[in-house]
Coordinates of C-alpha atoms in Angstrom, one line a residue:
M1 CA 109.2 117.0 87.2
T2 CA 111.6 119.7 88.3
L3 CA 113.0 117.3 90.9
F4 CA 114.4 115.0 88.2
K5 CA 116.9 115.7 85.4
T6 CA 115.7 114.4 82.1
L7 CA 117.4 113.7 78.8
D8 CA 116.7 117.3 77.7
T9 CA 119.7 118.5 79.7
A10 CA 122.0 115.5 79.2
D11 CA 125.3 115.9 77.2
L12 CA 125.4 112.5 75.4
Q13 CA 127.6 113.0 72.4
G14 CA 130.5 110.5 72.5
K15 CA 129.6 109.5 76.1
R16 CA 129.2 105.9 77.3
V17 CA 125.7 105.9 78.7
L18 CA 124.6 103.1 81.1
V19 CA 120.9 102.7 80.7
R20 CA 118.9 100.6 83.2
V21 CA 115.9 99.1 81.4
D22 CA 113.3 96.5 82.1
L23 CA 113.8 93.4 79.9
N24 CA 112.2 91.0 82.3
V25 CA 109.8 89.9 79.6
P26 CA 107.6 86.8 79.3
M27 CA 109.3 84.0 77.4
K28 CA 107.8 80.8 75.8
D29 CA 110.0 78.1 74.3
G30 CA 113.0 80.4 74.4
K31 CA 111.2 83.2 72.5
V32 CA 109.8 86.5 73.7
S33 CA 106.0 86.1 74.0
D34 CA 105.1 89.7 74.9
A35 CA 107.3 92.6 73.8
T36 CA 105.4 95.4 75.7
R37 CA 108.3 96.2 77.9
I38 CA 110.7 96.2 74.9
D39 CA 108.4 98.6 73.1
R40 CA 108.4 101.0 76.1
I41 CA 112.2 101.5 76.1
L42 CA 112.7 102.1 72.4
P43 CA 112.3 105.9 72.5
T44 CA 115.0 106.3 75.2
I45 CA 117.5 104.1 73.4
R46 CA 116.8 105.8 70.0
E47 CA 117.2 109.3 71.5
I48 CA 120.5 108.5 73.2
S49 CA 121.9 106.7 70.1
D50 CA 120.7 109.5 67.8
K51 CA 122.5 112.1 70.0
G52 CA 125.7 110.2 69.6
G53 CA 125.7 108.4 72.9
R54 CA 127.1 104.8 73.2
V55 CA 124.2 102.9 74.7
L56 CA 125.0 100.2 77.3
L57 CA 121.9 98.5 78.4
L58 CA 121.7 97.0 81.9
A59 CA 118.8 94.7 82.9
H60 CA 117.9 91.6 84.9
F61 CA 116.0 88.6 83.8
G62 CA 114.4 86.1 86.3
R63 CA 115.9 85.3 89.6
P64 CA 119.3 83.6 89.2
K65 CA 120.3 84.7 92.7
G66 CA 123.9 85.7 91.9
K67 CA 124.8 82.6 89.8
V68 CA 125.2 82.3 86.0
D69 CA 122.2 80.4 84.6
P70 CA 122.0 80.0 80.8
E71 CA 118.2 79.6 81.1
Q72 CA 118.0 83.2 82.4
S73 CA 120.4 84.8 79.9
L74 CA 119.4 88.0 78.1
G75 CA 121.0 86.7 74.9
P76 CA 117.7 85.7 73.2
I77 CA 116.3 89.2 73.8
A78 CA 119.1 91.0 71.8
P79 CA 117.8 90.1 68.3
V80 CA 114.2 91.0 69.2
L81 CA 115.4 94.3 70.5
A82 CA 117.5 94.9 67.3
E83 CA 114.5 94.1 65.1
K84 CA 112.2 96.5 67.0
L85 CA 114.9 99.2 67.2
G86 CA 115.7 98.9 63.5
R87 CA 119.4 99.0 64.2
P88 CA 122.1 96.5 65.4
V89 CA 122.3 95.5 69.0
G90 CA 125.5 93.9 70.3
F91 CA 125.5 91.5 73.2
A92 CA 128.2 91.1 75.9
E93 CA 128.2 87.7 77.8
D94 CA 129.0 89.5 81.1
C95 CA 128.0 92.9 82.4
V96 CA 131.4 93.6 84.1
G97 CA 135.0 92.4 83.8
P98 CA 137.2 91.7 80.8
V99 CA 134.5 90.6 78.4
A100 CA 132.4 93.8 78.9
D101 CA 135.5 96.0 79.1
G102 CA 136.7 94.8 75.7
I103 CA 133.5 95.2 73.9
V104 CA 132.7 98.6 75.4
A105 CA 136.2 99.9 74.4
N106 CA 135.4 99.2 70.8
M107 CA 132.0 100.9 70.6
Q108 CA 131.4 103.8 68.3
D109 CA 129.1 106.7 68.8
G110 CA 125.4 105.6 68.4
D111 CA 126.2 101.9 69.0
V112 CA 123.8 99.9 71.2
L113 CA 125.1 97.1 73.4
L114 CA 123.1 94.8 75.7
L115 CA 125.0 93.5 78.7
E116 CA 124.3 90.1 80.3
N117 CA 121.9 89.7 83.2
T118 CA 123.1 91.9 86.1
R119 CA 121.7 89.3 88.6
F120 CA 124.3 86.8 87.5
H121 CA 126.4 88.7 90.1
A122 CA 125.5 88.6 93.8
G123 CA 126.6 92.2 94.1
E124 CA 123.6 93.4 92.1
E125 CA 120.9 92.6 94.6
K126 CA 123.2 93.4 97.6
N127 CA 123.9 96.8 96.0
D128 CA 127.5 96.0 96.8
E129 CA 129.9 99.0 96.5
A130 CA 132.6 97.0 94.7
F131 CA 130.1 95.8 92.1
V132 CA 128.6 99.2 91.6
S133 CA 132.1 100.6 91.0
Q134 CA 132.7 97.9 88.4
L135 CA 129.5 98.9 86.6
A136 CA 130.2 102.6 86.9
S137 CA 133.7 102.2 85.3
L138 CA 132.0 101.2 82.0
G139 CA 130.1 104.5 81.7
D140 CA 130.2 108.3 81.8
V141 CA 126.5 108.9 82.3
Y142 CA 123.7 106.9 84.0
V143 CA 120.1 106.8 82.8
N144 CA 117.4 104.9 84.7
D145 CA 114.4 103.9 82.4
A146 CA 113.1 101.1 84.6
F147 CA 110.5 102.4 87.0
S148 CA 109.3 98.8 87.4
A149 CA 112.5 98.0 89.2
A150 CA 112.7 101.3 91.1
H151 CA 111.4 99.8 94.3
R152 CA 114.6 97.7 94.6
A153 CA 117.8 99.3 96.0
H154 CA 120.0 97.3 93.7
A155 CA 123.4 98.2 92.1
S156 CA 122.0 99.0 88.7
T157 CA 118.8 100.6 89.9
E158 CA 120.1 102.8 92.8
G159 CA 123.8 102.4 93.4
L160 CA 124.9 103.8 90.0
A161 CA 123.0 107.1 90.6
H162 CA 125.6 107.9 93.3
H163 CA 128.6 107.4 91.0
L164 CA 127.6 109.1 87.7
P165 CA 125.7 112.1 86.4
S166 CA 122.1 110.6 86.5
Y167 CA 119.0 111.2 84.4
C168 CA 115.5 109.8 83.9
G169 CA 114.9 108.0 80.7
R170 CA 111.7 108.8 78.7
T171 CA 109.7 105.9 80.0
M172 CA 110.6 106.7 83.6
Q173 CA 109.8 110.3 83.0
A174 CA 106.4 109.5 81.5
E175 CA 105.7 107.2 84.5
L176 CA 106.6 109.8 87.1
E177 CA 104.6 112.5 85.4
A178 CA 101.6 110.2 85.1
L179 CA 101.9 109.2 88.8
E180 CA 102.1 112.8 89.8
K181 CA 98.9 113.5 88.0
G182 CA 97.3 110.4 89.5
L183 CA 98.0 110.8 93.3
G184 CA 100.9 113.2 93.8
N185 CA 99.1 116.4 92.8
P186 CA 95.8 115.2 91.2
E187 CA 92.9 117.3 90.0
K188 CA 90.0 116.5 92.4
P189 CA 87.6 114.8 92.8
V190 CA 89.7 111.6 92.8
I191 CA 88.3 108.1 92.5
A192 CA 90.4 105.0 93.1
I193 CA 89.3 101.5 92.0
V194 CA 91.0 98.7 93.9
G195 CA 90.2 95.1 93.2
G196 CA 91.8 91.7 93.4
A197 CA 91.5 88.6 95.5
K198 CA 92.8 89.5 98.9
V199 CA 92.7 92.4 101.4
S200 CA 95.8 91.0 103.1
T201 CA 98.0 92.0 100.1
K202 CA 96.6 95.5 99.9
I203 CA 96.2 96.7 103.5
D204 CA 98.9 99.4 103.1
L205 CA 97.4 100.5 99.8
L206 CA 93.8 100.9 101.2
Q207 CA 95.0 102.8 104.3
N208 CA 97.0 105.2 102.1
L209 CA 94.2 105.8 99.6
V210 CA 91.4 106.6 102.0
A211 CA 93.4 109.6 103.2
K212 CA 94.0 110.8 99.6
V213 CA 90.9 110.1 97.4
D214 CA 87.3 111.2 97.5
C215 CA 85.9 107.8 96.6
L216 CA 87.4 104.4 97.0
V217 CA 85.7 101.6 95.1
I218 CA 86.5 98.1 96.5
G219 CA 85.8 95.2 94.2
G220 CA 87.0 91.7 93.5
G221 CA 87.3 89.0 96.2
M222 CA 88.5 91.6 98.7
A223 CA 85.1 93.3 98.7
N224 CA 83.7 90.1 100.2
T225 CA 85.9 90.6 103.3
F226 CA 84.4 94.1 103.8
L227 CA 80.9 92.9 103.3
A228 CA 81.4 90.0 105.8
A229 CA 82.9 92.5 108.3
Q230 CA 79.6 94.3 108.2
G231 CA 77.6 91.2 109.0
I232 CA 76.7 90.2 105.4
D233 CA 76.7 86.5 104.6
V234 CA 78.8 86.0 101.5
G235 CA 78.1 82.3 101.1
K236 CA 81.1 80.3 99.7
S237 CA 82.8 83.4 98.3
L238 CA 86.5 84.0 98.7
C239 CA 86.7 85.9 102.0
E240 CA 89.3 86.6 104.6
H241 CA 87.1 86.4 107.7
D242 CA 90.2 86.9 110.0
L243 CA 90.6 90.4 108.6
A244 CA 87.2 91.7 109.6
D245 CA 88.7 94.0 112.2
T246 CA 91.1 95.4 109.7
A247 CA 88.3 96.0 107.2
R248 CA 86.3 97.8 109.9
Q249 CA 89.3 100.0 110.8
I250 CA 89.7 101.0 107.1
L251 CA 86.0 101.9 106.9
E252 CA 86.4 104.0 110.0
K253 CA 89.5 105.7 108.7
A254 CA 87.7 106.5 105.5
K255 CA 84.8 108.0 107.3
A256 CA 87.1 110.2 109.3
A257 CA 88.8 111.4 106.1
N258 CA 85.5 112.1 104.4
C259 CA 86.3 109.4 101.8
T260 CA 83.3 107.5 100.3
I261 CA 83.8 103.8 100.3
L262 CA 81.8 102.2 97.4
L263 CA 81.2 98.4 98.1
P264 CA 79.0 96.3 95.8
T265 CA 75.2 96.4 96.4
D266 CA 74.5 93.6 94.0
A267 CA 76.6 90.6 92.8
V268 CA 76.7 88.0 90.1
V269 CA 76.9 84.6 91.9
A270 CA 77.5 81.0 90.7
R271 CA 77.9 77.6 92.3
E272 CA 81.0 76.7 90.3
F273 CA 84.0 78.6 89.2
K274 CA 84.2 78.0 85.5
A275 CA 83.4 79.8 82.2
N276 CA 79.7 80.3 81.5
A277 CA 78.7 78.6 84.7
A278 CA 75.0 79.0 85.6
N279 CA 74.7 82.3 87.4
E280 CA 72.3 84.9 88.8
T281 CA 72.4 88.5 89.9
V282 CA 71.3 89.1 93.5
A283 CA 71.5 91.8 96.2
V284 CA 74.6 91.3 98.3
S285 CA 72.3 90.7 101.3
A286 CA 70.7 87.7 99.5
V287 CA 73.7 85.6 98.4
P288 CA 72.7 81.9 98.6
S289 CA 74.7 80.0 101.2
D290 CA 75.9 77.5 98.5
A291 CA 77.0 80.2 96.0
M292 CA 80.0 82.4 95.5
I293 CA 80.3 86.0 94.4
L294 CA 82.3 86.1 91.1
D295 CA 81.5 89.7 89.9
V296 CA 79.8 92.9 91.0
G297 CA 76.3 93.4 89.6
P298 CA 74.9 96.0 87.1
A299 CA 73.6 98.3 89.9
S300 CA 77.1 98.5 91.4
V301 CA 78.6 99.2 88.0
E302 CA 76.1 102.1 87.6
A303 CA 77.2 103.5 90.9
I304 CA 80.9 103.3 89.9
S305 CA 80.2 104.9 86.6
A306 CA 78.3 107.7 88.3
W307 CA 81.4 108.4 90.5
I308 CA 83.7 108.3 87.4
D309 CA 81.4 110.9 85.8
K310 CA 81.9 113.4 88.6
S311 CA 85.6 112.7 89.1
K312 CA 88.5 114.4 87.4
T313 CA 91.1 111.7 88.2
L314 CA 91.0 107.9 88.4
V315 CA 93.6 105.6 89.8
W316 CA 93.0 101.9 89.2
N317 CA 94.6 98.7 90.6
G318 CA 92.8 95.4 90.4
P319 CA 89.7 94.0 88.6
L320 CA 86.2 94.1 89.9
G321 CA 85.5 90.4 89.4
A322 CA 86.9 87.1 88.0
F323 CA 87.5 88.9 84.7
E324 CA 89.5 85.9 83.3
I325 CA 86.3 83.9 82.6
E326 CA 83.0 84.9 81.0
P327 CA 80.5 86.2 82.0
F328 CA 82.3 87.3 85.2
D329 CA 84.3 89.9 83.2
R330 CA 81.3 92.2 82.5
A331 CA 81.6 94.7 85.4
T332 CA 85.4 95.2 84.9
M333 CA 84.9 95.6 81.1
A334 CA 82.0 98.0 81.5
A335 CA 83.8 100.2 84.1
A336 CA 87.0 100.2 82.0
R337 CA 85.2 101.3 78.8
H338 CA 83.3 104.0 80.6
A339 CA 86.5 105.4 82.1
A340 CA 88.2 105.2 78.7
D341 CA 85.3 107.2 77.1
R342 CA 85.6 109.9 79.8
T343 CA 89.3 110.0 79.2
A344 CA 89.0 110.2 75.5
A345 CA 86.5 113.1 75.9
G346 CA 89.1 115.0 77.9
Q347 CA 87.1 114.8 81.1
L348 CA 89.2 112.4 83.2
V349 CA 92.9 111.7 83.9
S350 CA 93.1 107.9 84.2
V351 CA 96.1 106.1 85.6
A352 CA 96.1 102.3 85.9
G353 CA 98.7 99.6 86.8
G354 CA 99.3 96.1 88.0
G355 CA 99.5 92.9 86.0
D356 CA 95.8 91.9 86.2
T357 CA 94.7 95.4 85.6
V358 CA 96.8 95.8 82.5
A359 CA 95.4 92.4 81.2
A360 CA 91.8 93.5 82.0
L361 CA 92.2 96.8 80.1
N362 CA 93.8 95.0 77.2
Q363 CA 90.9 92.5 77.2
A364 CA 88.4 95.5 77.2
G365 CA 90.4 97.0 74.3
V366 CA 90.8 100.3 76.1
A367 CA 94.4 100.4 77.4
E368 CA 95.5 102.8 74.6
R369 CA 92.6 105.2 75.7
F370 CA 93.7 105.5 79.3
T371 CA 96.0 108.5 80.2
Y372 CA 98.7 106.1 81.4
V373 CA 98.9 102.4 81.9
S374 CA 101.9 101.3 84.0
T375 CA 103.6 98.0 83.3
A376 CA 105.4 98.2 86.7
G377 CA 103.9 95.7 89.1
G378 CA 105.5 95.9 92.5
A379 CA 106.8 99.5 92.0
F380 CA 103.4 100.8 91.0
L381 CA 101.8 99.2 94.0
E382 CA 104.4 100.5 96.4
W383 CA 104.0 104.0 94.9
M384 CA 100.2 103.7 95.5
E385 CA 100.9 102.7 99.1
G386 CA 102.8 106.0 99.5
K387 CA 106.2 104.4 99.9
A388 CA 109.5 106.1 98.8
L389 CA 111.1 104.1 95.9
P390 CA 114.9 103.9 96.2
G391 CA 115.5 104.0 92.4
V392 CA 113.4 107.2 92.1
E393 CA 114.8 108.9 95.3
A394 CA 118.4 108.4 94.0
L395 CA 117.6 110.4 90.8
K396 CA 116.3 113.4 92.7
A397 CA 118.5 116.5 91.8

């Protein structure tokens, strides 16, 4: 973490502090339905406020594409934030211009203000210099606490870092420290679990991981593509047959890098995709032609658990099966609980991320027992792919 300045070294007393946060939260009927991302930013806001800083929160919501859209206003989030924070949160109906200028000018030390959706201005996503300057004029210090938006070179995520003294917020700091432990400088052996429906969305990820980890577990629908590439009949399973060559190239690259690829050896199959559908467990070489693979089988879970036992670090992105419906959640739940037990015993550093992964770990009741669970979707995936993230790069001292 020596590359990044943290709040430990920031002079905040009496300063106007522009804090980029992630408030792109799920809404239902005009109300926040999941406050996880709000909970994550509370420590940073409290710390800056308690140190006498004037907190100006910058965030986006939805995809208004540079136009004002009342349906995508941050207004409804302000009272939820105030309740969680336990202190008042003001709201400005624009993030720049006379409205914002007037409210900011009247702020007192410790005050918290939420500015309207930055994406109501086209200059946000274009990282337009004039818009960046307008934002910068509101503050004395810039703090980025939105790792989840760090893969975008936008005005509020990247541009501001070039105009003001810049620091990592506590959530961003925790994320970067966890990622460093996960793949940057991990304790070996390292196991990566990658699941999900399609290989096509994770080609870069798989190619990066085989060069960095000791064991790569491939599960979910994407495993079927690898099995088919080796001549195994996967019946009616989800499978990208046109990516057989890509799958074989990844297997070859893994072999050259001395990375063990763990594919399912048995599978839970069914004739229909619905909860509690009639199912059976078969060897992957014996999948009936009219059935589809919906989960990895118990022997495969044992092999995964054995690798978890001998690993020091686990990085996880994507479920092993169709975890949304029973009983095809069993493999994902079992592997997650085993990893959580090893982590709780101090024998494993476990870092997980991605929407489905977070949902699966919550379903298994183990998210709190992992070393770190990232709520950043695209940014977490791009980091796993080995790509530089503009919002992170701009913070480097």
